mmCIF file of C-alpha atoms in Angstrom:
data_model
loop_
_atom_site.group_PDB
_atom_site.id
_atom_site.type_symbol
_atom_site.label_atom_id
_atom_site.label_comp_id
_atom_site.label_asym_id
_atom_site.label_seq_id
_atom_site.Cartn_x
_atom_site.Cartn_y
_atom_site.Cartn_z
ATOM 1 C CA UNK A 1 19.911 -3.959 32.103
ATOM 2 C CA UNK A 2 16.025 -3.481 31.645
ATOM 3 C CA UNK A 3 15.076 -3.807 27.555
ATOM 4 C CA UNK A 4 13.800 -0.687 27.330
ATOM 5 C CA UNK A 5 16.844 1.251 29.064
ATOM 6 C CA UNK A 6 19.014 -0.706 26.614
ATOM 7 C CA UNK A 7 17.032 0.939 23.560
ATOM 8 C CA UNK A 8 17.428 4.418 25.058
ATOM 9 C CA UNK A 9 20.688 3.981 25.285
ATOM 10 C CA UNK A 10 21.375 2.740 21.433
ATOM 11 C CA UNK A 11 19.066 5.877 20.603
ATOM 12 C CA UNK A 12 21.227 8.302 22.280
ATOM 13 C CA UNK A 13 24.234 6.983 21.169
ATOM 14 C CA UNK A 14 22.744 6.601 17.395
ATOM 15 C CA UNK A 15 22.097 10.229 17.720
ATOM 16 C CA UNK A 16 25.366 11.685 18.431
ATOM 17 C CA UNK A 17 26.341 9.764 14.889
ATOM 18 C CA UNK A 18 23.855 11.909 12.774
ATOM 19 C CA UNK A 19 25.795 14.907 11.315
ATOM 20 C CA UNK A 20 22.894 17.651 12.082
ATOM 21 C CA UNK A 21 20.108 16.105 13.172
ATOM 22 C CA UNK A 22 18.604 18.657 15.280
ATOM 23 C CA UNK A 23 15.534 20.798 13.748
ATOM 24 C CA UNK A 24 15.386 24.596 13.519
ATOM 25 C CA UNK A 25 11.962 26.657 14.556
ATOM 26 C CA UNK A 26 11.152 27.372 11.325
ATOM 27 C CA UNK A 27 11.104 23.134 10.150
ATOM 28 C CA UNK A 28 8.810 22.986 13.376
ATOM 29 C CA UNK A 29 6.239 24.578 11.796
ATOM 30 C CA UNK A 30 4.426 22.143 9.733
ATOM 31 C CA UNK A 31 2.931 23.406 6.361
ATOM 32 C CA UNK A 32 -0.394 21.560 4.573
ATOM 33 C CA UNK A 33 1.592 22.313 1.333
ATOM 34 C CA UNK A 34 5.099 20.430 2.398
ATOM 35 C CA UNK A 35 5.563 17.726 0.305
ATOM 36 C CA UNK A 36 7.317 14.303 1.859
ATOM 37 C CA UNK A 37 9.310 13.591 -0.875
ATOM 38 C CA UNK A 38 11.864 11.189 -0.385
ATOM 39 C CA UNK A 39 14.935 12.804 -2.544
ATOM 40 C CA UNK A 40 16.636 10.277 -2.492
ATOM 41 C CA UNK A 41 14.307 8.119 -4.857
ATOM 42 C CA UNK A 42 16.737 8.914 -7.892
ATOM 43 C CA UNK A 43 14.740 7.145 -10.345
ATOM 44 C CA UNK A 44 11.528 9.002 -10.470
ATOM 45 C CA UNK A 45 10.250 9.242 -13.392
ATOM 46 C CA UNK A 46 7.064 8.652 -14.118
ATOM 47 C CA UNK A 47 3.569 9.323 -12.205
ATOM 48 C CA UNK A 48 3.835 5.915 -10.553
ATOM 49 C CA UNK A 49 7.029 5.968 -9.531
ATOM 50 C CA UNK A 50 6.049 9.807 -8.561
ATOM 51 C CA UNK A 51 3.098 9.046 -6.151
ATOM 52 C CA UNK A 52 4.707 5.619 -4.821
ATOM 53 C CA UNK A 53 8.160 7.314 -3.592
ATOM 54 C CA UNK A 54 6.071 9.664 -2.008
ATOM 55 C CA UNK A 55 3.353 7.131 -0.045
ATOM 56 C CA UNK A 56 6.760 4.974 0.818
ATOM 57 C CA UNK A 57 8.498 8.059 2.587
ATOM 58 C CA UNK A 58 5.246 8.732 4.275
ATOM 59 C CA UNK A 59 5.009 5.907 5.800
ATOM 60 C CA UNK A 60 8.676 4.825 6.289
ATOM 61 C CA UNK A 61 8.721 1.810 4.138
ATOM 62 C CA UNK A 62 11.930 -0.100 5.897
ATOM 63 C CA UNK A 63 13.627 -0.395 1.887
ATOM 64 C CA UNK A 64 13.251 3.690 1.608
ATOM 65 C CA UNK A 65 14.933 4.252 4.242
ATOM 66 C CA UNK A 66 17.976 1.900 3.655
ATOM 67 C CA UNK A 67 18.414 2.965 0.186
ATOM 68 C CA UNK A 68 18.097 6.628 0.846
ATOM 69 C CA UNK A 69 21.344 9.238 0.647
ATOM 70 C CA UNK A 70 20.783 10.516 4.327
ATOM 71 C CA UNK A 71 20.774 9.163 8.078
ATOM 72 C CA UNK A 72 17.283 8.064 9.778
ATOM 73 C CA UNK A 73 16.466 6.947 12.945
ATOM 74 C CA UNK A 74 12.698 6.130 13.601
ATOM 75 C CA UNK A 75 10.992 5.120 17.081
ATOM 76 C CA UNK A 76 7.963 3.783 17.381
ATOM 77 C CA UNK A 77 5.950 3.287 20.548
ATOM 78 C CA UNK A 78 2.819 1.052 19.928
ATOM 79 C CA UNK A 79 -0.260 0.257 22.213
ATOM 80 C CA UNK A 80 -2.645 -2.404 20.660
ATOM 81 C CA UNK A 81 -5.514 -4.335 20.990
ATOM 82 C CA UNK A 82 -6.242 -7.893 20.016
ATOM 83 C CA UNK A 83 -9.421 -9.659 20.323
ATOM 84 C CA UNK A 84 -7.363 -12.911 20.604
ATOM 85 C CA UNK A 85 -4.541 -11.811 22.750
ATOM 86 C CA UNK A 86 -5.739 -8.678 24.622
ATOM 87 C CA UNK A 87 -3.689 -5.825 25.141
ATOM 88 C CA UNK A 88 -0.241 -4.916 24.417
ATOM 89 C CA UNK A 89 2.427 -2.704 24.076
ATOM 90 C CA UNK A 90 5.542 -2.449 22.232
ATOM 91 C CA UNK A 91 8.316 0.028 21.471
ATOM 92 C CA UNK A 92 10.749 -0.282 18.274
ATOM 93 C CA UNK A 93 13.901 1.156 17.145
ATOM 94 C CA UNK A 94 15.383 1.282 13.445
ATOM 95 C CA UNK A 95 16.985 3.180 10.829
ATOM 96 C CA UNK A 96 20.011 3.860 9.081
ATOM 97 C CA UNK A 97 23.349 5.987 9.814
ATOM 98 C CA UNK A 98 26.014 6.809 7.178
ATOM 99 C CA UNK A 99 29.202 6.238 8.032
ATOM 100 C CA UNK A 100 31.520 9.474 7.650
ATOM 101 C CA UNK A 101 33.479 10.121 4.805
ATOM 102 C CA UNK A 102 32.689 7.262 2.912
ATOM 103 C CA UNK A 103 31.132 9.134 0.453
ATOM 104 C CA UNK A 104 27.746 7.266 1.558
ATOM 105 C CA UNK A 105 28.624 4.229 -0.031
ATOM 106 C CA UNK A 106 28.554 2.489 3.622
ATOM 107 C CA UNK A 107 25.885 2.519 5.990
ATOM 108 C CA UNK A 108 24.941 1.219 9.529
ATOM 109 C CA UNK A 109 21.560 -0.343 9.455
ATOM 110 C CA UNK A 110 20.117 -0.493 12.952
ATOM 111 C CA UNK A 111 17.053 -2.599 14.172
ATOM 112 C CA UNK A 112 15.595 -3.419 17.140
ATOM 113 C CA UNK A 113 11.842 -4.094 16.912
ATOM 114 C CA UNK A 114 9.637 -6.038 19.288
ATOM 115 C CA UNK A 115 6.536 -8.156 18.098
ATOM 116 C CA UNK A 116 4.780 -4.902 17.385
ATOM 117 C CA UNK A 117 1.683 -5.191 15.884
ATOM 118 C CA UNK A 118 -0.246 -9.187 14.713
ATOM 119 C CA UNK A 119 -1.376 -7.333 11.596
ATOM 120 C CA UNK A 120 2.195 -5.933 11.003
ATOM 121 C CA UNK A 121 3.850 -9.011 10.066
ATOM 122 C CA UNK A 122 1.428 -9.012 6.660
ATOM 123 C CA UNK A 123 1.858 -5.941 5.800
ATOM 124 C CA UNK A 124 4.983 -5.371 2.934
ATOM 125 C CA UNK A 125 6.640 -2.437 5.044
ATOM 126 C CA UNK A 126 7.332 -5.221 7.961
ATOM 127 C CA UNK A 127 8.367 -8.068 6.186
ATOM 128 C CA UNK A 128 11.913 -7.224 5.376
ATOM 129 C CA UNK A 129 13.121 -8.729 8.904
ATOM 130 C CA UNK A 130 15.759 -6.803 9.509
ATOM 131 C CA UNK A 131 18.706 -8.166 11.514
ATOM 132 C CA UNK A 132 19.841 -6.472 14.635
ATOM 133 C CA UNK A 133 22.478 -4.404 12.973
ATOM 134 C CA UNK A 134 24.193 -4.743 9.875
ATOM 135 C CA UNK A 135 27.112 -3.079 7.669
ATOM 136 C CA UNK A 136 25.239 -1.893 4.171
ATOM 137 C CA UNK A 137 27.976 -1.487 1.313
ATOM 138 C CA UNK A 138 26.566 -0.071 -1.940
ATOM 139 C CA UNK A 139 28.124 -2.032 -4.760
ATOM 140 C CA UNK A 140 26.390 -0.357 -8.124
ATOM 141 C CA UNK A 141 23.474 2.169 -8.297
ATOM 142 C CA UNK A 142 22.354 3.067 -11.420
ATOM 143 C CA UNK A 143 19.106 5.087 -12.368
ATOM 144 C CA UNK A 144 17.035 1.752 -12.642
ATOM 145 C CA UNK A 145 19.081 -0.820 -10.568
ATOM 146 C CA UNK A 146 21.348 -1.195 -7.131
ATOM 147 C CA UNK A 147 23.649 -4.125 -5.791
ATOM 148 C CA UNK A 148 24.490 -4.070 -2.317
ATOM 149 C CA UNK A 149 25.910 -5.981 0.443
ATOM 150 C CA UNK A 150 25.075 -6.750 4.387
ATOM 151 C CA UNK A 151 26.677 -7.992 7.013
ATOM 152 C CA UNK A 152 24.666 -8.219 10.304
ATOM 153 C CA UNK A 153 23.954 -9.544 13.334
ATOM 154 C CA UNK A 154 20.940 -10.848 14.833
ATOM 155 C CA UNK A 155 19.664 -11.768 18.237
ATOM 156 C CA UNK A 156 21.863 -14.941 19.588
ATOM 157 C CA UNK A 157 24.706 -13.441 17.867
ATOM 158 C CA UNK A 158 24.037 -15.223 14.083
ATOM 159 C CA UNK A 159 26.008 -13.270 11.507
ATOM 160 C CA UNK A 160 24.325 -13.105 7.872
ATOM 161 C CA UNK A 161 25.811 -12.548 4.466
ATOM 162 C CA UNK A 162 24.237 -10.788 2.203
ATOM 163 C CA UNK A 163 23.893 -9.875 -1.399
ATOM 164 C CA UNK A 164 21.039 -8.091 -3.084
ATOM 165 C CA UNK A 165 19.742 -6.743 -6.759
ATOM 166 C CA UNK A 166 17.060 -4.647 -7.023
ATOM 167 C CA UNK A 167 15.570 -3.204 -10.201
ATOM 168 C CA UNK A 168 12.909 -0.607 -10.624
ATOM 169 C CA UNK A 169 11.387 0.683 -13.879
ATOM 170 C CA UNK A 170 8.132 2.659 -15.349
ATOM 171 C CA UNK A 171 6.053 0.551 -17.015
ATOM 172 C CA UNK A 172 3.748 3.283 -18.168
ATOM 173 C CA UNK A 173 3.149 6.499 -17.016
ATOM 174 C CA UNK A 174 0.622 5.078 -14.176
ATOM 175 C CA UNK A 175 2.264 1.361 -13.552
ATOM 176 C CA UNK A 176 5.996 1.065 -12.924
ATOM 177 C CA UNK A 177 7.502 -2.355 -11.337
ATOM 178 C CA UNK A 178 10.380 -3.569 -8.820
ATOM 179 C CA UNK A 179 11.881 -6.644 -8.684
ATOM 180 C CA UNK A 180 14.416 -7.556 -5.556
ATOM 181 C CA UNK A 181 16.581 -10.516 -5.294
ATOM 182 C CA UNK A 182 18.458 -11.541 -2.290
ATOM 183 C CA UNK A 183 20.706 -14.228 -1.365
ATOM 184 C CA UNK A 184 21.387 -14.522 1.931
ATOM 185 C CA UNK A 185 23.909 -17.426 4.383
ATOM 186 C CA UNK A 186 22.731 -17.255 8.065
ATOM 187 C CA UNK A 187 24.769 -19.823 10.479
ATOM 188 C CA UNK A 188 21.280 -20.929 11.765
ATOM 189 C CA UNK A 189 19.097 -21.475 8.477
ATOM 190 C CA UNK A 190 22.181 -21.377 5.973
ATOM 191 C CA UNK A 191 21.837 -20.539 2.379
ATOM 192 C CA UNK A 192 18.212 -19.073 1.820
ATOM 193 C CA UNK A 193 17.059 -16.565 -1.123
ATOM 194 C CA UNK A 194 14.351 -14.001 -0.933
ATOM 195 C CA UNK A 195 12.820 -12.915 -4.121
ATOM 196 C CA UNK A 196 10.034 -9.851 -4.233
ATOM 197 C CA UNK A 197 8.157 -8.380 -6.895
ATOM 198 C CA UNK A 198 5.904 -5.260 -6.995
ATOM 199 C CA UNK A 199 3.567 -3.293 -8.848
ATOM 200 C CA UNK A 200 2.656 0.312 -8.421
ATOM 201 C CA UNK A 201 -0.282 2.140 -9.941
ATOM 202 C CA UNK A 202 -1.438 5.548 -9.934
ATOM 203 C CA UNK A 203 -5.037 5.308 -9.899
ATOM 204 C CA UNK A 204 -5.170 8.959 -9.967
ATOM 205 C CA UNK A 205 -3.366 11.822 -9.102
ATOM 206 C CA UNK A 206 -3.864 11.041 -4.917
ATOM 207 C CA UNK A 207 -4.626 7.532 -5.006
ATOM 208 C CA UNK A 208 -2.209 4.719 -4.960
ATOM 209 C CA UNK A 209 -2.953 1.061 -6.003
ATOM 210 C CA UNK A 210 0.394 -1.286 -4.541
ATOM 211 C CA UNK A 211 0.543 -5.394 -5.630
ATOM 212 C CA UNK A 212 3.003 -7.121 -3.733
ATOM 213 C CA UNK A 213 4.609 -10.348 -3.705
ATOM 214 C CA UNK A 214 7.051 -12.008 -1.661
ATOM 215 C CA UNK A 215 8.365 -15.861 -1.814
ATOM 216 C CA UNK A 216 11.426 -17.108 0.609
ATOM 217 C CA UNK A 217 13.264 -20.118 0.749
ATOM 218 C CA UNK A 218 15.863 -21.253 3.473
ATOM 219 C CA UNK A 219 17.968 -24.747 3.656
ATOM 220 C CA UNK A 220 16.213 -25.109 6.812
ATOM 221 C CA UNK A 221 12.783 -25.678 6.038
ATOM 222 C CA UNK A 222 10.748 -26.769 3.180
ATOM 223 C CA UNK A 223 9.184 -25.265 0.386
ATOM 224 C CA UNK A 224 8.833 -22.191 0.359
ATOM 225 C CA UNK A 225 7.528 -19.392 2.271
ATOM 226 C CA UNK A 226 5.097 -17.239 0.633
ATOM 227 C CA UNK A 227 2.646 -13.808 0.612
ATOM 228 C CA UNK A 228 0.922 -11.354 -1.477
ATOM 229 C CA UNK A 229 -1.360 -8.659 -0.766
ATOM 230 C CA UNK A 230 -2.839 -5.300 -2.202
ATOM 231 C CA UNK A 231 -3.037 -2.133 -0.583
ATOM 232 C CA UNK A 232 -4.731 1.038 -1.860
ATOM 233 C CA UNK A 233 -3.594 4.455 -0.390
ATOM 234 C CA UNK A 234 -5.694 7.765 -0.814
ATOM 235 C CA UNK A 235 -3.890 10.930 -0.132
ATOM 236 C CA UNK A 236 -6.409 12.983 2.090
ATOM 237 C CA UNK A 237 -3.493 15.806 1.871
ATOM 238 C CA UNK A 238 0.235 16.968 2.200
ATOM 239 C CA UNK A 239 -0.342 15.778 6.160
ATOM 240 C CA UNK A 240 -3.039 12.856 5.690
ATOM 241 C CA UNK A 241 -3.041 9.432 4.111
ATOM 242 C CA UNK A 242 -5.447 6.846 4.697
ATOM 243 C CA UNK A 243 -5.369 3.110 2.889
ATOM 244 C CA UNK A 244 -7.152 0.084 3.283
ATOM 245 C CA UNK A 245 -5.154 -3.476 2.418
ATOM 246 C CA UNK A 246 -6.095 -7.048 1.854
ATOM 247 C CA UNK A 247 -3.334 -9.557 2.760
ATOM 248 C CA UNK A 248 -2.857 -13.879 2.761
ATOM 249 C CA UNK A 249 0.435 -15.816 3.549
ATOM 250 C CA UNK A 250 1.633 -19.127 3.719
ATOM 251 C CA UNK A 251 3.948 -22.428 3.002
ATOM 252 C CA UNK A 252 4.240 -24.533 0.002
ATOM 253 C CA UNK A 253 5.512 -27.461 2.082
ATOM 254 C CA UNK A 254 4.762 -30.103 3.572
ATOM 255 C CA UNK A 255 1.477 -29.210 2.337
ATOM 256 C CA UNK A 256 -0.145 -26.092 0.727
ATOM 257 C CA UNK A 257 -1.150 -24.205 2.772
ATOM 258 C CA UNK A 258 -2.389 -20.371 3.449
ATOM 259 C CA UNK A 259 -1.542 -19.582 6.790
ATOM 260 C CA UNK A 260 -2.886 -16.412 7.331
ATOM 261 C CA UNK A 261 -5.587 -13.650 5.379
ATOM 262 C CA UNK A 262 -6.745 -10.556 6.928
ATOM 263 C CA UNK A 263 -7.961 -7.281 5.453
ATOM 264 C CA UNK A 264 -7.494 -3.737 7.317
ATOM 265 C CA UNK A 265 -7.079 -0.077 7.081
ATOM 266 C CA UNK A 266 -4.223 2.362 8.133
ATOM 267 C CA UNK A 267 -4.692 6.432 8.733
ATOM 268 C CA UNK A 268 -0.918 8.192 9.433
ATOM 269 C CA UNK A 269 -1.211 11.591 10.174
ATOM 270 C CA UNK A 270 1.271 14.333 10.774
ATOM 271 C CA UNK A 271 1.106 15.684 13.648
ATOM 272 C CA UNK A 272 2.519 19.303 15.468
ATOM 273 C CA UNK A 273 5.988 18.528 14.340
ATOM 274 C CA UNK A 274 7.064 17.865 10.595
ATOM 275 C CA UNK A 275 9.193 14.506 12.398
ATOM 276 C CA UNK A 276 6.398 13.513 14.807
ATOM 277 C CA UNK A 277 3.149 10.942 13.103
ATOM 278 C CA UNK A 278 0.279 8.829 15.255
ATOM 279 C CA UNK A 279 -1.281 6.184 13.370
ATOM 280 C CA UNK A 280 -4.219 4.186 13.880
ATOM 281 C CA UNK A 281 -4.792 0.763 12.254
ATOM 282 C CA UNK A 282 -7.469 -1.433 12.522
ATOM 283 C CA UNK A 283 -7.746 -5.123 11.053
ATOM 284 C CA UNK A 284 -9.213 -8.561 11.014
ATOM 285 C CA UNK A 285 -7.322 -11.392 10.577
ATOM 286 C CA UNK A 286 -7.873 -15.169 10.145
ATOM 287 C CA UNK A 287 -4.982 -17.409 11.503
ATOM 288 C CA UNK A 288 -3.783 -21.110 11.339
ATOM 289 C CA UNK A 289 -0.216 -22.747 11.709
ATOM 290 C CA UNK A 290 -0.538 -26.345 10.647
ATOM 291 C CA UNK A 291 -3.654 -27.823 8.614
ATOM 292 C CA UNK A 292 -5.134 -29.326 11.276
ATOM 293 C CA UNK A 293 -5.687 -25.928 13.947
ATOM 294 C CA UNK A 294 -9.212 -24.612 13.655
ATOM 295 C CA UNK A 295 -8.935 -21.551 11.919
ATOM 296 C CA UNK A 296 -9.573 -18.485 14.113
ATOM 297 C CA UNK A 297 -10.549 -14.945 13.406
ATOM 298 C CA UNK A 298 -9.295 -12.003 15.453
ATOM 299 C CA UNK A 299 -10.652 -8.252 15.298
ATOM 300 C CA UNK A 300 -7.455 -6.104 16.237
ATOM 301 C CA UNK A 301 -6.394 -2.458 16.575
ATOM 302 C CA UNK A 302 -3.149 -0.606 16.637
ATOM 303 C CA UNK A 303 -2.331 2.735 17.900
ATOM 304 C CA UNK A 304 1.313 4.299 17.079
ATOM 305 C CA UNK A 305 3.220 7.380 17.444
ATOM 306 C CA UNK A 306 6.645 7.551 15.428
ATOM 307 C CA UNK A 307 9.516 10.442 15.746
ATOM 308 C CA UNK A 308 11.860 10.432 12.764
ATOM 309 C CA UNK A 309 15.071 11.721 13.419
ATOM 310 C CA UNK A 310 17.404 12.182 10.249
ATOM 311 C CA UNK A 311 20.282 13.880 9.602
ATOM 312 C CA UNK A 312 19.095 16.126 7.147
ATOM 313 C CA UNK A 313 15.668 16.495 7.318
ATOM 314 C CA UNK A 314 15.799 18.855 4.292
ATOM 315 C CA UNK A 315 16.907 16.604 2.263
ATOM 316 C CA UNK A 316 14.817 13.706 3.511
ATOM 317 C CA UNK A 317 11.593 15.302 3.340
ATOM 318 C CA UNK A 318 11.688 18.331 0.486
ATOM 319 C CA UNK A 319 9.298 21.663 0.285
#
């Protein structure tokens, strides 16, 4: 069966799963003053934390959406444009379904993404490499902190075990911090760990500074794998964002070395519908594998269009 025929399929039947995911007249109607306020960010608190939970939902950071109270299913058709590769196209599938009457404690995570865009894989909201599908069991959520386990599956059928902390807390009114620590068995790269760390800052009351860092570690290879970047997000309005980011990775071992730097920008806009976005993003990136390729530069752009369907898109976006 064709790839793309499969994904249709798991859309359709991902659908039927979502309690009432279908959207009245009245939600069609999008209005500049709508805020897209994730509710289920418990722990706001502060400006930071205020601002950031509201530039993750707008974007559909991959961690909002997992850790959120309601269902979510995003797809994401892609056309793009790379200097060094030429043209492409890509279509992607993911999101989250509660399972009934579990009082939301246990989730199915869903993800099927294709290469999608050579930026992307710098970027913070794409480097949580989701497996295929996985069973999400909250453990503990407090107002600061959450344990959970996964079980999943990716492609070649290698199950992963799970088990993650996360902690979140204001720093000052205009800084708060998250720290994430995973520990994770695949049967291909056994025991691995992925630790993260992130500051927000609320530059003002529309602007959003983000510092992120990322460091991995699997039996399989060694040293460790590594990136950090910093984005800066300016709310144009309630409809509008538009950011520009600066982003390296690379490996500890065998030899130090940063694999990859680029810098970019993104614009996501709403469109006609309050579930329907395009987004543009341009970039240049600088690229190397091993310490003895040539380093190469590559001007790329990426045009997307994303429909979020969600079980209750009153809850997942507020007015």
């Amino acid at each position: 069966m064709p790839k793309q025929t499969c994904k249709a399929l798991m859309l359709v039947a991902l659908w039927l799963l979502l309690p009432c995911a279908g959207v009245s007249a009245e939600e069609d109607d999008v209005e500049d003053e709508t805020p897209w306020l994730d509710q289920g960010h418990r722990y706001v608190s502060t400006r930071a934390d205020d601002l950031a939970g509201w530039m993750d939902s707008f974007f559909g950071v991959r961690r909002v959406d997992a850790e959120a109270a309601y269902s979510t299913l995003r797809l994401r058709p892609s056309l793009e444009w790379s200097e060094q590769y030429g043209w492409d196209t890509g279509l992607s599938l993911r999101g989250k379904v509660n399972l009934p009457n579990l009082d939301e404690r246990v989730s199915l995570l869903f993800s099927d993404e294709d290469s999608g865009s050579l930026g992307d894989e710098l970027l913070r909201d794409q480097q949580n490499q989701s497996d295929d599908i996985a069973l999400q069991v909250v453990g503990r959520e407090g107002t600061h902190d959450r344990i959970d386990f996964r079980l999943g599956f990716s492609s070649g059928i290698n199950p992963e075990l799970a088990a993650r902390y996360r902690y979140q807390t204001p720093l000052s009114e205009q800084v708060s911090a998250r720290f994430r620590q995973e520990l994770l068995y695949r049967t291909d790269d056994r025991f691995g760990t992925d630790t993260r760390f992130d500051i927000d800052v609320a530059v003002s009351a529309d602007r959003l500074l983000q510092w992120y860092n990322r460091a991995r570690w699997d039996e399989k290879r060694d040293g460790f794998g590594w990136n950090t970047g910093v984005t800066v997000n300016q709310r144009l309005s309630n409809n509008r964002v538009i950011g520009v980011y600066g982003t390296l990775n690379g490996r500890t071992q065998p030899r130090h070395l940063t694999q990859a730097y680029g810098m970019g920008m993104r614009y996501r806009q709403n469109l006609n519908r309050k579930w329907l976005f395009l987004e543009v993003q341009p970039g240049y990136f600088w690229r190397r594998d091993v310490l003895e390729d040539e380093r190469r530069g590559s001007a790329e752009i990426v045009l997307r269009l994303e429909a979020v369907f969600t079980g209750d898109i009153e809850e997942a976006f507020s007015r």
